[in-house]
Amino acid sequence: MEYSSKLIENAVTEISRLPGIGKKTAMRLALYLLKQKESVSDDLAGAITALRKNIKYCSLCHNISDTEICSICNGKRRDKSLICVVEDIPDVLAIENTSQYNGLYHVLGGVISPIQGIGPDELKIDSLINRILNSHAEEKVKEVIMALPATMEGDTTSFYISRKLNEHQIKVSTIARGIPIGGELEFTDEVTLGRSILTRVKYSPD
Amino acid sequence: MEYSSKLIENAVTEISRLPGIGKKTAMRLALYLLKQKESVSDDLAGAITALRKNIKYCSLCHNISDTEICSICNGKRRDKSLICVVEDIPDVLAIENTSQYNGLYHVLGGVISPIQGIGPDELKIDSLINRILNSHAEEKVKEVIMALPATMEGDTTSFYISRKLNEHQIKVSTIARGIPIGGELEFTDEVTLGRSILTRVKYSPD
């Protein structure tokens, strides 16, 4: 494409570097910004710069945070004997949104994937073990919940971590897998359905 | 959603103000930026601010431009006796990309739409008439091509402008409408197909 302005060309190039945004969408976004007040662009640009420049990661759970220790790890009402291990930051948000969990988190920053060259050392696994071993008194970690993706990589990572934790007699659990709530049996894939029969649980209506 | 960081919350809010981008996509984009070098965010923020702050609109055709008169209006190889009237800036890009047109443009900034309260005075129609009347010598405008959307609003605008131009004996044409190249007759809507029969042209294979 040939643009009649270097400014728009530059903006389109930068915006289209974002994942999932092509040149046409970038152009649409740039033209949208042009039609808004100048403060809209300024606020957007400011928020992006500030985010990248000032963001911190919690030194305990590696979630994004504005402080050295994040608000969840520092939360007074949080059950500090529970740690939920997740792949990445959006997973923390997803679980928080359920309002069903009141423990702490640990963000691994990925899962073990030999194909992508990600081994245990690239992830925050040692940091998880140390964190658990260093916990004491009321904050002693009693259970670790694996909430990793239901893929081969996720399963491998869960297996690796659980073996490490078994050495230290920590209870390890994993989030339930089965047919989703509201799911029809006939539309559930065979693997999920098969596993949901094998891993059936005691019927307990609530 | 509750975020563990004000910085990310702020960035997500600002990014999700863009059209077609929801909170989830905004979060994905923000996390992507966090994983890139700081220069990626800085370049993006810089390009956005510079675009909105420094953009100019060509005083002749109202296309975006870095200069008072845009590169198309100033182009030495452009046929200045031809003006193509379009609704908005992306249309100029779309026509330029065909490499089939060598004249000038005129960006109306919209089309007449009583429902949206857009009348002729909100558009750059007077500016088009003045521009044509002020042209002279070799740059005298001889033909105006209406390249407006094939909607009722587009048709109304074309009609309004053509009537104005007829007063000044300027030739007015409109881009052809019919079945798209590669289009199958059975999948073409009835209105397009019906009009393409009524407005049939002499067969001239090239």
mmCIF file of C-alpha atoms in Angstrom, chain A residues 1-8 10-11 14-15 17-21 27-38 40-57 63-66 70-72 88-90 93 96-97, chain B residues 1-8 10-11 14-15 17-21 27-38 40-57 63-66 70-72 88-90 93 96-97:
data_model
loop_
_atom_site.group_PDB
_atom_site.id
_atom_site.type_symbol
_atom_site.label_atom_id
_atom_site.label_comp_id
_atom_site.label_asym_id
_atom_site.label_seq_id
_atom_site.Cartn_x
_atom_site.Cartn_y
_atom_site.Cartn_z
ATOM 1 C CA MET A 1 0.000 0.000 0.000
ATOM 2 C CA GLU A 2 1.104 3.544 -0.643
ATOM 3 C CA TYR A 3 0.144 6.114 1.917
ATOM 4 C CA SER A 4 -0.219 9.802 1.279
ATOM 5 C CA SER A 5 1.365 10.544 4.664
ATOM 6 C CA LYS A 6 4.497 9.230 6.376
ATOM 7 C CA LEU A 7 2.781 9.741 9.729
ATOM 8 C CA ILE A 8 -0.061 7.413 8.875
ATOM 9 C CA ASN A 10 4.377 4.866 10.442
ATOM 10 C CA ALA A 11 1.341 4.499 12.704
ATOM 11 C CA GLU A 14 3.584 0.073 14.366
ATOM 12 C CA ILE A 15 -0.036 -0.859 15.080
ATOM 13 C CA ARG A 17 3.049 -5.275 14.622
ATOM 14 C CA LEU A 18 0.509 -6.261 17.287
ATOM 15 C CA PRO A 19 -0.614 -9.893 17.050
ATOM 16 C CA GLY A 20 -3.814 -10.453 15.094
ATOM 17 C CA ILE A 21 -3.856 -6.948 13.642
ATOM 18 C CA MET A 27 -5.460 1.638 9.108
ATOM 19 C CA ARG A 28 -8.999 1.566 10.497
ATOM 20 C CA LEU A 29 -7.709 2.074 14.049
ATOM 21 C CA ALA A 30 -5.417 4.931 12.967
ATOM 22 C CA LEU A 31 -8.265 6.700 11.154
ATOM 23 C CA TYR A 32 -10.467 6.198 14.196
ATOM 24 C CA LEU A 33 -7.850 7.863 16.404
ATOM 25 C CA LEU A 34 -7.606 10.753 13.941
ATOM 26 C CA LYS A 35 -11.325 11.401 14.319
ATOM 27 C CA GLN A 36 -11.170 11.471 18.137
ATOM 28 C CA LYS A 37 -9.957 14.223 20.424
ATOM 29 C CA GLU A 38 -6.201 14.442 20.833
ATOM 30 C CA VAL A 40 -7.676 9.815 23.282
ATOM 31 C CA SER A 41 -4.404 9.183 21.428
ATOM 32 C CA ASP A 42 -2.374 10.739 24.227
ATOM 33 C CA ASP A 43 -4.008 8.584 26.903
ATOM 34 C CA LEU A 44 -3.568 5.451 24.817
ATOM 35 C CA ALA A 45 0.092 6.197 24.094
ATOM 36 C CA GLY A 46 0.720 7.145 27.724
ATOM 37 C CA ALA A 47 -0.871 3.983 29.101
ATOM 38 C CA ILE A 48 1.183 1.790 26.747
ATOM 39 C CA THR A 49 4.472 3.494 27.605
ATOM 40 C CA ALA A 50 3.772 3.483 31.343
ATOM 41 C CA LEU A 51 2.750 -0.166 31.278
ATOM 42 C CA ARG A 52 5.944 -1.376 29.663
ATOM 43 C CA LYS A 53 8.204 0.964 31.611
ATOM 44 C CA ASN A 54 6.833 0.645 35.127
ATOM 45 C CA ILE A 55 5.385 -2.848 35.301
ATOM 46 C CA LYS A 56 6.756 -5.111 38.009
ATOM 47 C CA TYR A 57 6.389 -8.817 38.530
ATOM 48 C CA ASN A 63 2.106 -12.286 38.390
ATOM 49 C CA ILE A 64 2.127 -8.694 37.122
ATOM 50 C CA SER A 65 2.010 -6.214 39.936
ATOM 51 C CA ASP A 66 2.556 -2.556 40.739
ATOM 52 C CA CYS A 70 1.402 -8.412 44.467
ATOM 53 C CA SER A 71 -1.953 -7.665 46.076
ATOM 54 C CA ILE A 72 -2.966 -11.339 45.993
ATOM 55 C CA ASP A 88 0.474 -17.470 32.377
ATOM 56 C CA ILE A 89 -0.959 -14.197 33.663
ATOM 57 C CA PRO A 90 -4.407 -14.334 31.947
ATOM 58 C CA LEU A 93 -7.496 -13.401 35.887
ATOM 59 C CA GLU A 96 -10.091 -14.845 39.907
ATOM 60 C CA ASN A 97 -13.193 -14.106 37.848
ATOM 61 C CA MET B 1 -12.485 -8.051 35.753
ATOM 62 C CA GLU B 2 -10.118 -7.340 38.616
ATOM 63 C CA TYR B 3 -6.548 -6.702 37.678
ATOM 64 C CA SER B 4 -3.567 -7.207 39.913
ATOM 65 C CA SER B 5 -1.977 -4.042 38.543
ATOM 66 C CA LYS B 6 -3.329 -0.527 37.952
ATOM 67 C CA LEU B 7 -0.915 -0.176 35.044
ATOM 68 C CA ILE B 8 -2.363 -3.119 33.185
ATOM 69 C CA ASN B 10 -5.225 1.361 32.621
ATOM 70 C CA ALA B 11 -3.624 -0.019 29.466
ATOM 71 C CA GLU B 14 -7.326 2.578 26.879
ATOM 72 C CA ILE B 15 -6.693 -0.139 24.282
ATOM 73 C CA ARG B 17 -11.587 2.035 23.604
ATOM 74 C CA LEU B 18 -10.489 1.256 20.037
ATOM 75 C CA PRO B 19 -13.313 0.023 17.796
ATOM 76 C CA GLY B 20 -13.635 -3.747 17.553
ATOM 77 C CA ILE B 21 -11.265 -4.403 20.451
ATOM 78 C CA MET B 27 -5.445 -7.797 27.624
ATOM 79 C CA ARG B 28 -3.804 -10.060 25.039
ATOM 80 C CA LEU B 29 -2.256 -7.052 23.283
ATOM 81 C CA ALA B 30 -1.031 -5.568 26.584
ATOM 82 C CA LEU B 31 0.581 -8.870 27.606
ATOM 83 C CA TYR B 32 2.153 -9.131 24.164
ATOM 84 C CA LEU B 33 3.686 -5.677 24.569
ATOM 85 C CA LEU B 34 5.002 -6.658 28.003
ATOM 86 C CA LYS B 35 6.876 -9.574 26.458
ATOM 87 C CA GLN B 36 8.530 -7.409 23.781
ATOM 88 C CA LYS B 37 11.474 -5.046 24.114
ATOM 89 C CA GLU B 38 10.649 -1.653 25.575
ATOM 90 C CA VAL B 40 8.280 -1.793 20.684
ATOM 91 C CA SER B 41 5.911 -0.035 23.106
ATOM 92 C CA ASP B 42 7.792 3.245 22.772
ATOM 93 C CA ASP B 43 7.651 3.173 18.973
ATOM 94 C CA LEU B 44 3.954 2.333 19.015
ATOM 95 C CA ALA B 45 3.120 5.066 21.516
ATOM 96 C CA GLY B 46 5.296 7.564 19.638
ATOM 97 C CA ALA B 47 3.706 6.802 16.274
ATOM 98 C CA ILE B 48 0.203 7.211 17.709
ATOM 99 C CA THR B 49 0.964 10.519 19.404
ATOM 100 C CA ALA B 50 2.797 11.922 16.385
ATOM 101 C CA LEU B 51 -0.006 10.858 14.044
ATOM 102 C CA ARG B 52 -2.726 12.651 15.960
ATOM 103 C CA LYS B 53 -0.584 15.697 16.767
ATOM 104 C CA ASN B 54 1.089 16.395 13.442
ATOM 105 C CA ILE B 55 -1.341 15.114 10.818
ATOM 106 C CA LYS B 56 -2.504 17.619 8.246
ATOM 107 C CA TYR B 57 -5.294 17.433 5.722
ATOM 108 C CA ASN B 63 -6.933 13.601 2.099
ATOM 109 C CA ILE B 64 -4.486 13.096 4.975
ATOM 110 C CA SER B 65 -1.113 14.579 4.202
ATOM 111 C CA ASP B 66 2.153 15.610 5.820
ATOM 112 C CA CYS B 70 -0.800 16.364 -0.535
ATOM 113 C CA SER B 71 1.567 14.412 -2.738
ATOM 114 C CA ILE B 72 -1.237 13.374 -5.080
ATOM 115 C CA ASP B 88 -13.427 8.822 3.013
ATOM 116 C CA ILE B 89 -9.667 8.423 3.214
ATOM 117 C CA PRO B 90 -9.438 4.604 2.922
ATOM 118 C CA LEU B 93 -5.964 4.101 -0.758
ATOM 119 C CA GLU B 96 -4.628 3.980 -5.580
ATOM 120 C CA ASN B 97 -3.931 0.284 -5.027
#
